[in-house]
Short mmCIF file of C-alpha atoms in Angstrom, two decimals:
data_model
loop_
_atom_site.label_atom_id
_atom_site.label_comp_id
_atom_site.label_asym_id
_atom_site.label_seq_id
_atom_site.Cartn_x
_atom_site.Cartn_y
_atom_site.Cartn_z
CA UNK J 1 128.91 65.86 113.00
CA UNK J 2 128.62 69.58 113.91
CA UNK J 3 125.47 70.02 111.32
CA UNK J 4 123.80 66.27 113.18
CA UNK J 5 124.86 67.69 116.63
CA UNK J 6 122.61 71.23 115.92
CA UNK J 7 119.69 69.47 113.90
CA UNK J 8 119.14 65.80 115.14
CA UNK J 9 121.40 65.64 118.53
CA UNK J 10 119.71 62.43 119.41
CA UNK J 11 121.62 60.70 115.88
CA UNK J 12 125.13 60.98 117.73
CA UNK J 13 123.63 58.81 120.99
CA UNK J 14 123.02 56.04 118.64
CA UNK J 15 125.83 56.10 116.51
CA UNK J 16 127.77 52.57 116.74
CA UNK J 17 130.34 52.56 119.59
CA UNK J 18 133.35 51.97 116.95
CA UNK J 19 132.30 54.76 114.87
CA UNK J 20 132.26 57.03 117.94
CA UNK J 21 135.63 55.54 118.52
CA UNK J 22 137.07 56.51 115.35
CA UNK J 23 135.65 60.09 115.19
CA UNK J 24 137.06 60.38 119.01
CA UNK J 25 140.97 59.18 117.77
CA UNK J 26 140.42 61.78 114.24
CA UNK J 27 139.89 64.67 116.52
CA UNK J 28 142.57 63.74 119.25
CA UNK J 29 145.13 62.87 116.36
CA UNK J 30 144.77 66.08 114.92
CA UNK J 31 143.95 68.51 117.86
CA UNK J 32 146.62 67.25 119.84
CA UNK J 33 149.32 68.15 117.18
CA UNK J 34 151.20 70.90 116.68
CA UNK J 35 153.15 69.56 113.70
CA UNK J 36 150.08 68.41 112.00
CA UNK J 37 147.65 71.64 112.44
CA UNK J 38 150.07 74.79 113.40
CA UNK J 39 146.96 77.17 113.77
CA UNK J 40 145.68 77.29 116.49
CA UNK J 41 142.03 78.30 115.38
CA UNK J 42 141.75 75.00 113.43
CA UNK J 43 142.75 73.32 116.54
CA UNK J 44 139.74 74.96 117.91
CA UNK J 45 137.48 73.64 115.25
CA UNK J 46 138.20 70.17 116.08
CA UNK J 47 137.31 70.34 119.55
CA UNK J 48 134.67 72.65 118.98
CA UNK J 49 132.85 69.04 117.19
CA UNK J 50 134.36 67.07 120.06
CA UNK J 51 132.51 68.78 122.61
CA UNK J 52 129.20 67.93 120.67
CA UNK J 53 129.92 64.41 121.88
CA UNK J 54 129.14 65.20 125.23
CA UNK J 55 125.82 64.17 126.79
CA UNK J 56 123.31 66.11 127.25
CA UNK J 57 119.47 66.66 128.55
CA UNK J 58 116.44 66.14 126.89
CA UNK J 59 115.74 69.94 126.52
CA UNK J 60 119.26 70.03 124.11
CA UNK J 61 117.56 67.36 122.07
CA UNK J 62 118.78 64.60 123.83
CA UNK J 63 116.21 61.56 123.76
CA UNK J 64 118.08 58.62 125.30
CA UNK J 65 120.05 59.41 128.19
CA UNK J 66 123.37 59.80 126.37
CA UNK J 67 122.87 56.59 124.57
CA UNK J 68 126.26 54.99 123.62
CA UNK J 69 128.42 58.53 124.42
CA UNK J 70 127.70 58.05 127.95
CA UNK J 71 130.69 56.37 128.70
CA UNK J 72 132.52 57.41 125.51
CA UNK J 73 135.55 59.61 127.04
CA UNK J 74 136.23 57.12 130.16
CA UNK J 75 136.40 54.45 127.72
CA UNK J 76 138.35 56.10 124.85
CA UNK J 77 142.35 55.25 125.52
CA UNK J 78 143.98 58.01 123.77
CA UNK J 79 141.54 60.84 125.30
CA UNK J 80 142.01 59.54 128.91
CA UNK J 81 146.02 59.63 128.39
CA UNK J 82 146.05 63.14 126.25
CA UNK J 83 143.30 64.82 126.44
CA UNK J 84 143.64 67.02 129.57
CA UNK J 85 147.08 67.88 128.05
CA UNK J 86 145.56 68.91 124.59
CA UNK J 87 143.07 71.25 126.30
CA UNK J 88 145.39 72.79 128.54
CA UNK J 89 147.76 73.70 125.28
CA UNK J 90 145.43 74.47 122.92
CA UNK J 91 143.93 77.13 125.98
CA UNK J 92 147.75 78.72 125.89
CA UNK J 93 148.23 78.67 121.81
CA UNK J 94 144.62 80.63 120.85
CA UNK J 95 145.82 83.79 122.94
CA UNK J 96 147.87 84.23 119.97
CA UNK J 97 144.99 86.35 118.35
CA UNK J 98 146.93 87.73 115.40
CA UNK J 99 145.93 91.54 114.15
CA UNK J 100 142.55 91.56 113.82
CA UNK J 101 139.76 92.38 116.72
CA UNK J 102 137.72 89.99 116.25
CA UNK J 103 140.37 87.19 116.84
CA UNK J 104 139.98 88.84 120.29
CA UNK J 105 136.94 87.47 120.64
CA UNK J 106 137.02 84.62 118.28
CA UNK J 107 139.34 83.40 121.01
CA UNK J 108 136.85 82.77 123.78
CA UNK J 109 134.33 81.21 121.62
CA UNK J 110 136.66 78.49 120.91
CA UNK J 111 138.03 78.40 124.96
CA UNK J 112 134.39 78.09 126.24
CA UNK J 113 134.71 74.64 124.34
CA UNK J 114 137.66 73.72 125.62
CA UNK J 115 135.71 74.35 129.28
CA UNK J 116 132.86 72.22 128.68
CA UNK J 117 135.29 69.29 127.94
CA UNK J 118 137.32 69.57 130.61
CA UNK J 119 134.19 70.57 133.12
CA UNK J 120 132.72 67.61 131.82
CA UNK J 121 135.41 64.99 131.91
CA UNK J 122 136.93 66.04 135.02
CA UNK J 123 133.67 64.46 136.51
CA UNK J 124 135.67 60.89 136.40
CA UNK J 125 138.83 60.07 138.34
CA UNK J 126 140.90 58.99 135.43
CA UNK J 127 141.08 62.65 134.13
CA UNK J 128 141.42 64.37 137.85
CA UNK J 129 144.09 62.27 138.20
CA UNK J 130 145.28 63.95 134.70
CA UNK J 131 144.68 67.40 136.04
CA UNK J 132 146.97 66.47 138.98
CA UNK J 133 149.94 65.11 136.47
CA UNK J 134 149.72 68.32 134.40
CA UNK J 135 150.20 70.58 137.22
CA UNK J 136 153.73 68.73 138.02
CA UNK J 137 154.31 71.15 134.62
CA UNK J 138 154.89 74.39 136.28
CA UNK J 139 155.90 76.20 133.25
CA UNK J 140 152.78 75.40 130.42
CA UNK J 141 150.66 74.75 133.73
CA UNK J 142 151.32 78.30 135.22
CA UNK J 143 150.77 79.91 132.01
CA UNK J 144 147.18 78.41 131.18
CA UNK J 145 146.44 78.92 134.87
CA UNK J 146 147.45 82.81 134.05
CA UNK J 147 145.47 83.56 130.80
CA UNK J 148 142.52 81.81 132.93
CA UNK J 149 142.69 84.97 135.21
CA UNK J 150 143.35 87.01 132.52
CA UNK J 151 139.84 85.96 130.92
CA UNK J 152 137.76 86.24 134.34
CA UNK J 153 139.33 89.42 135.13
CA UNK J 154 138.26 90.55 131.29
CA UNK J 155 134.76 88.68 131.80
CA UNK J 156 133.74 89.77 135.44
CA UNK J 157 135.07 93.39 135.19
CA UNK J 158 133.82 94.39 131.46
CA UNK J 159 130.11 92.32 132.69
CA UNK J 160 129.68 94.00 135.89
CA UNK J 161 130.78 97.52 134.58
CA UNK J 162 127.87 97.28 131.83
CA UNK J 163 125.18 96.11 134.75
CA UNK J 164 125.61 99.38 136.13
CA UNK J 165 125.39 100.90 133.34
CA UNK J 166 121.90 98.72 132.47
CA UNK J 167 120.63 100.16 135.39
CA UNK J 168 121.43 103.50 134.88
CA UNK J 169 119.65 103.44 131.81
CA UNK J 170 116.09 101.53 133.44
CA UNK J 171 116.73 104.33 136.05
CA UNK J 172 116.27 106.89 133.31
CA UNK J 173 113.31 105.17 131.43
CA UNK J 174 111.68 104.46 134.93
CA UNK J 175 111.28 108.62 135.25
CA UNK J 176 108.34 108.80 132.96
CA UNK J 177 108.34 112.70 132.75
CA UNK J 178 111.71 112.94 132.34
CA UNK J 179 112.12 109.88 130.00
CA UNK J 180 109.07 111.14 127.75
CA UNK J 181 111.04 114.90 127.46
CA UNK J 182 113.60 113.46 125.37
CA UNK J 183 113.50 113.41 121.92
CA UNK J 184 112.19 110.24 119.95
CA UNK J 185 116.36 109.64 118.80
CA UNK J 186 117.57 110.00 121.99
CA UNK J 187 115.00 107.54 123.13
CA UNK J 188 116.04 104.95 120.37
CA UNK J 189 119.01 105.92 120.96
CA UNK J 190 119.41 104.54 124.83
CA UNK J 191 117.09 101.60 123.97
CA UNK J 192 119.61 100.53 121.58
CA UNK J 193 122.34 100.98 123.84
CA UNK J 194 120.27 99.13 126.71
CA UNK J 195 119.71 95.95 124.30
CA UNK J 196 123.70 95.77 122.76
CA UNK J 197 124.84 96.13 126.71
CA UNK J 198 122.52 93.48 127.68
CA UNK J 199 123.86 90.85 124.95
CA UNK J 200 127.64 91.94 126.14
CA UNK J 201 126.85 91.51 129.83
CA UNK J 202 124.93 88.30 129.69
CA UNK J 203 127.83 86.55 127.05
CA UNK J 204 130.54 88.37 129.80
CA UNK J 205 128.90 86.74 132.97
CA UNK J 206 127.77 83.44 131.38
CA UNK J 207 131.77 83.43 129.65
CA UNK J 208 133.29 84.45 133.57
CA UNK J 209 131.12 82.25 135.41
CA UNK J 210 132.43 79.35 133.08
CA UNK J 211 136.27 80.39 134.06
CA UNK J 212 135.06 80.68 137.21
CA UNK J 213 133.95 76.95 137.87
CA UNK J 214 136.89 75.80 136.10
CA UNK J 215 139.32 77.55 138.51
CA UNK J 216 136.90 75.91 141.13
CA UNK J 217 137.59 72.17 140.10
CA UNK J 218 141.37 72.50 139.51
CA UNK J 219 141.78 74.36 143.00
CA UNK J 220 139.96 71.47 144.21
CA UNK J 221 142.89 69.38 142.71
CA UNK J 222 145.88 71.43 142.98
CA UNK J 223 146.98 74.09 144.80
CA UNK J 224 150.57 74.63 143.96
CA UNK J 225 150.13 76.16 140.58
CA UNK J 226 147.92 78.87 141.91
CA UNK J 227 150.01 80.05 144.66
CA UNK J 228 153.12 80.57 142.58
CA UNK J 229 155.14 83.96 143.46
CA UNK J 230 154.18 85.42 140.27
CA UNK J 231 150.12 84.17 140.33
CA UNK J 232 149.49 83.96 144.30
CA UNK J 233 148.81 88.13 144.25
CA UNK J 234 146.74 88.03 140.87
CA UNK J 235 144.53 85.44 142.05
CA UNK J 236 143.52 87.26 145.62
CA UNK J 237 142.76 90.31 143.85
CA UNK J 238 140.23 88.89 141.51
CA UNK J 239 138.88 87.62 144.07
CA UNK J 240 138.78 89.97 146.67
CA UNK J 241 137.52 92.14 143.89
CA UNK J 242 134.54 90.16 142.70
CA UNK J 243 133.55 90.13 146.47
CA UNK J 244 133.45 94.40 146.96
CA UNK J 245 132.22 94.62 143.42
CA UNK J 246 128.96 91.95 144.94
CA UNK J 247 128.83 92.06 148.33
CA UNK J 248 130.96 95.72 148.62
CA UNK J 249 128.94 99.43 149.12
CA UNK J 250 128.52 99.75 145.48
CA UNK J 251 126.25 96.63 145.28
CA UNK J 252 123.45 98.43 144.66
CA UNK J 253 124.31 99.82 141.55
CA UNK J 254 124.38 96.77 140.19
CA UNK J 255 120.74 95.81 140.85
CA UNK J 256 118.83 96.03 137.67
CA UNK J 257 115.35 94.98 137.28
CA UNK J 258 115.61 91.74 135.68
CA UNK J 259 118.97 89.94 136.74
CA UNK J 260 118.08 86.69 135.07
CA UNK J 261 117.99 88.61 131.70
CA UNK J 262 121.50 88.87 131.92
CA UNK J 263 122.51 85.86 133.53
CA UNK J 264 123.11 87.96 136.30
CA UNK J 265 123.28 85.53 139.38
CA UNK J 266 124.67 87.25 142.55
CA UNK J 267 124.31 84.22 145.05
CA UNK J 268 125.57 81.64 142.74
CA UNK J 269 128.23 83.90 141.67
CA UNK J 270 129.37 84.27 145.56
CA UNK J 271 128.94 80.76 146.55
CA UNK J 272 131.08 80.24 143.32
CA UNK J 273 133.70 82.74 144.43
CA UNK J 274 133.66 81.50 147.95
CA UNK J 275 134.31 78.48 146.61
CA UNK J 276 137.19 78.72 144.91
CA UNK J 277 138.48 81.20 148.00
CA UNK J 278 137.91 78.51 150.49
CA UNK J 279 139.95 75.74 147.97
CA UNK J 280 142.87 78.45 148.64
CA UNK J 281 142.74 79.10 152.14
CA UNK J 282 144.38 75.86 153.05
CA UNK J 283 147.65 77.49 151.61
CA UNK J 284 149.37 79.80 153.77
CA UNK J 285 150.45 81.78 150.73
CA UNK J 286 147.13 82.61 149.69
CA UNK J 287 146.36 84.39 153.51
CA UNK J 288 149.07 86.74 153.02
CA UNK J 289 148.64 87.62 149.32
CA UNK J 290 144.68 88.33 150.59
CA UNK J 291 146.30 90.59 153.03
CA UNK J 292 148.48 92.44 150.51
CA UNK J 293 145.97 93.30 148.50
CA UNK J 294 145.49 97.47 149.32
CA UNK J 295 142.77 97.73 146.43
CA UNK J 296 139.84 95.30 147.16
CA UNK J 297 141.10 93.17 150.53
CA UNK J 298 138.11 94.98 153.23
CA UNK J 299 137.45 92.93 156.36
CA UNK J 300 133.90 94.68 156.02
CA UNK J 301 133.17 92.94 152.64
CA UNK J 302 134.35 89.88 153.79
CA UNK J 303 132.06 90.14 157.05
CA UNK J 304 129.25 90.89 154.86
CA UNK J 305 130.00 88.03 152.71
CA UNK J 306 129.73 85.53 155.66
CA UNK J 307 126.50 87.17 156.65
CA UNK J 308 124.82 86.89 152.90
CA UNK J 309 125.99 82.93 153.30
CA UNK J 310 124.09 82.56 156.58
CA UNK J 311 120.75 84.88 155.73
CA UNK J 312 120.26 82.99 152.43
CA UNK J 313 121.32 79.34 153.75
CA UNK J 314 123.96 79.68 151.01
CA UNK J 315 126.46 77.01 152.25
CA UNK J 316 125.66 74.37 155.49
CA UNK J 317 126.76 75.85 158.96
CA UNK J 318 129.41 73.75 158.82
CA UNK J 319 130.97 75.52 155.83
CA UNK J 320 129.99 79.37 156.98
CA UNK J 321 131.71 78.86 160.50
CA UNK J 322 134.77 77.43 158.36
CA UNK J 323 134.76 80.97 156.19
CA UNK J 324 134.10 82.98 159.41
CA UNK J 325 137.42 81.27 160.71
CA UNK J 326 139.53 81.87 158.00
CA UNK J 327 138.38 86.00 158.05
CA UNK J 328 139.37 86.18 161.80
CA UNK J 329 142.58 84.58 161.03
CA UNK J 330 143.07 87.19 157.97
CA UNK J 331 141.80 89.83 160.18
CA UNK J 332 145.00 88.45 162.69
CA UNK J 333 147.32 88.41 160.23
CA UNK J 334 146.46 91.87 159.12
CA UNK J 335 147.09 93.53 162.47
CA UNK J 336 150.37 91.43 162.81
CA UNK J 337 151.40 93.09 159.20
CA UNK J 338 150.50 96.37 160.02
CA UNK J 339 153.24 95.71 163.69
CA UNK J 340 155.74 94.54 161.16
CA UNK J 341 155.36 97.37 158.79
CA UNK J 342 155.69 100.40 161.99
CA UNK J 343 158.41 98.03 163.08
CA UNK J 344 160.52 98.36 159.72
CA UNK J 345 159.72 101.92 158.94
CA UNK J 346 161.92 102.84 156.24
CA UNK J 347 163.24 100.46 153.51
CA UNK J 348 166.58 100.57 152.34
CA UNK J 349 165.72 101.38 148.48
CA UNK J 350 168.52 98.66 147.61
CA UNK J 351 166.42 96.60 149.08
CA UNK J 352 162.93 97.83 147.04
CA UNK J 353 161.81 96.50 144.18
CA UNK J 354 162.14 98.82 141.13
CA UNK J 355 158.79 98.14 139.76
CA UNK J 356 156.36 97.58 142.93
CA UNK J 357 158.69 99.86 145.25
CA UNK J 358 157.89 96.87 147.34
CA UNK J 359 160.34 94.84 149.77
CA UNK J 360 161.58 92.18 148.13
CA UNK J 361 161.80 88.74 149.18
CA UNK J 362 163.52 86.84 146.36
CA UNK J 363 165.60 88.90 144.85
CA UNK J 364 167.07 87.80 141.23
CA UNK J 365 169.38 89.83 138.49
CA UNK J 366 168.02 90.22 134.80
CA UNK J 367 171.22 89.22 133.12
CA UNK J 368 170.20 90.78 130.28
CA UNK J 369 170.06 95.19 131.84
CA UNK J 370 171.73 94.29 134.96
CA UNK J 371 169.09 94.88 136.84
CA UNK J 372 167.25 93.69 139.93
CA UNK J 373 164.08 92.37 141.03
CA UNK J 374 161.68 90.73 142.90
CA UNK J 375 161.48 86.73 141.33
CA UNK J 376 157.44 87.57 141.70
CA UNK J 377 157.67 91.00 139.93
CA UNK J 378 159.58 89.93 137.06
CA UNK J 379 157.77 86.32 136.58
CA UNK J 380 154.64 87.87 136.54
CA UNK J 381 156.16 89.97 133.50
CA UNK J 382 157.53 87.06 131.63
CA UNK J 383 154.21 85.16 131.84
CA UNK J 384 152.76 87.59 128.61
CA UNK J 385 156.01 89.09 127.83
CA UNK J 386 158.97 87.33 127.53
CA UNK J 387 161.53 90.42 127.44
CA UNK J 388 163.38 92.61 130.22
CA UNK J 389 161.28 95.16 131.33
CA UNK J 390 163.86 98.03 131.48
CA UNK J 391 165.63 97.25 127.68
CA UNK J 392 163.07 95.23 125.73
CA UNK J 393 165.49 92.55 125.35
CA UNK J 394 164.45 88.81 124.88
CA UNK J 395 164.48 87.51 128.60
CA UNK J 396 163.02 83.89 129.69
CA UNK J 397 162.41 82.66 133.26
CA UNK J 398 165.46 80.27 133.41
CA UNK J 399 168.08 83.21 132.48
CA UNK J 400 167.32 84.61 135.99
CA UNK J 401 170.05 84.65 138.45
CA UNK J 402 169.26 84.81 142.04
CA UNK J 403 170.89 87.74 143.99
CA UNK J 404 172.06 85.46 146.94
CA UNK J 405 173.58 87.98 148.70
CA UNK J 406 171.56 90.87 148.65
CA UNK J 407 168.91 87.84 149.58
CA UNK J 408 170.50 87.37 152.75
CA UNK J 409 170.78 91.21 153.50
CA UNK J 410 167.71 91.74 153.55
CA UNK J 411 167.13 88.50 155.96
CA UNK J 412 169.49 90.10 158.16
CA UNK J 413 167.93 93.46 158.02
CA UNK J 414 164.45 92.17 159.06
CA UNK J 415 165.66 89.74 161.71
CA UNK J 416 167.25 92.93 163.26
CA UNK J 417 164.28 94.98 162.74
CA UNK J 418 161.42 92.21 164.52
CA UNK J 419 164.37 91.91 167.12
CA UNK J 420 163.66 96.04 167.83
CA UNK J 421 167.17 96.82 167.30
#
């Protein structure tokens, strides 16, 4: 199939709807099992093929519209009941990457299939709907949705690093004199170093602008997951930080000569970040963890990202005033924070958080040291490693014990504190 699907695409649209069938229920049978392929990476092979059934254009060697796998996944029974939950395992199991480097990477290849399926089938009802189910799963749900900012965090930063450095290099070759005083190695040299960085950044933005719509459709579905305690915070930063690294005072540096080269596509990659910022901002949780975030959070960016949507008719006015609203209202709750925060002054350090020296808010013990944290803190820790932070012992997110009583301290000590006493 995978040898058809690179020579003669347009073979697979005409292939007998029972035969399509039957190559559809080999690849969920065996992808979808644990028990009956344990690796991971041979999972990945499976749906690597599967995603060649999807249709395509004529300029991938499509003749025929789609031809007979048009309608092949809403049909197919077994792929509209499991395949959203196949996908969103397998895209947990390959971060196990073993010893080697290149399993690193070898890891993304296989995920960026795993995107186009679930990009592509989330277009029908039938699999939103199966989206929607699988985020009732907090646990396996949470964890996918964190190795998904994991890899856009990896993708965006590592890409937009290597623009700069892309331009720093044209920079130098644009200074004829001074480009032409180097010797002929250190020439070759930085030419060879602009080419290598350009592959890296183009794979890195084409890679994070793939995670990127994908976090787009399922925050268009669900909510919940996202704005967990020990995601909510991760999730604002990226964002905010995409924003100042594209719309900040450093946004020149990233402006090479020939954007496209690299798949370098600063208005689409707003709109798409906007996008998944404004699927957010109907959760109050989302507001304050923008707000808490001292890094990249700049009520200047974000004023500068409304006024690149209006000069370049990114979004309809409808949609820009919408944004513009939901920056005042940050810009609110900012100035109410910083009243709260002169109102507290000190913190009890009982009632910091060992890790963030942060107030906490839902304090639990760590049965396992004794200790105590923020739920947040500690969650966020268990989501790529499942031990206590302070003795390395094994620790899961059900052995936490919620410190009720220090909880209600700490209510007591900022109801007293907003009261001015």
């Amino acid at each position: 199939i995978k040898l058809v699907a690179q020579t003669h695409p347009s073979v697979l649209e005409t292939l007998p709807i029972p035969v399509l069938h039957d190559f559809c229920n080999f690849f969920m049978a065996f992808s979808s099992s644990q028990a009956h392929i344990t690796n991971p990476y041979l999972r990945g092979k499976l749906l690597e093929v599967m995603a060649m059934l999807i249709p395509r254009d004529r300029n991938q060697g499509f003749e025929y519209g789609g031809g007979n796998l048009s309608n092949l996944f809403q049909e197919h029974s077994i792929a509209r009941q499991s395949l959203i939950p196949t996908l969103i395992q397998f895209y947990v199991d390959i971060e196990i990457t073993g010893s080697g480097s290149n399993q690193f990477y070898e890891k993304f290849h296989y995920r960026h299939f795993m995107a186009e399926l679930l990009l592509y089938v989330c277009q029908h009802e039938v699999y939103r709907a199966a989206v929607e189910r699988e985020g009732q799963k907090t646990e396996s749900f949470v964890r996918f949705v964190n190795m998904m900012l994991n890899d856009a965090i990896f993708f965006i930063d590592e890409s937009l690093i290597k623009l700069a450095e892309i331009r720093k290099i044209e920079l130098e070759m644009a200074d004829t004199a001074s480009w032409n005083a180097k010797s002929e190695e250190d020439r070759n040299q930085r030419e060879q170093l602009l080419q290598q960085t350009g592959g890296q950044t183009r794979w890195g933005l084409q890679s994070g602008n793939e995670v990127l719509q994908m976090m787009k459709m399922l925050t268009g579905l669900i909510l919940e997951p996202f704005m967990r305690p020990e995601l909510a915070d991760r999730v604002a930063a990226m964002l905010n930080y995409v924003l100042m690294q594209i719309a900040g005072p450093k946004m020149m540096e990233l402006k090479v000569s020939n954007p496209e080269k690299y798949s370098f596509k600063p208005k689409q990659l707003l709109t798409l970040v906007v996008d998944v910022y404004m699927n957010l901002a109907k959760s109050e949780t989302f507001s304050q963890a923008v707000i808490r975030d001292g890094r990249s959070y700049d009520q200047k960016v974000l004023t500068q990202v409304w006024n690149l949507l209006r000069k370049h008719g990114l979004k309809d006015e409808a949609y820009i005033n919408t944004f513009y609203d939901f920056v005042q209202k940050l810009k609110e709750m900012e100035n109410d924070q910083m009243e709260l925060d002169q109102q507290l002054g000190d913190i009890p350090d009982e009632f910091m958080d060992p890790i963030t020296a942060e107030l906490m808010q839902d304090p639990v013990l760590l049965p396992t040291s004794g200790n105590i944290c923020d739920r947040s803190t500690i969650s966020r820790h268990l989501l790529s490693d499942e031990t206590d932070p302070f003795n390395r012992k094994a620790l899961k997110m059900n052995q936490l014990e919620p410190a009720t009583e220090l909880k209600a301290q700490i209510t007591a000590w900022l109801a007293e504190k907003r009261a001015g006493k």
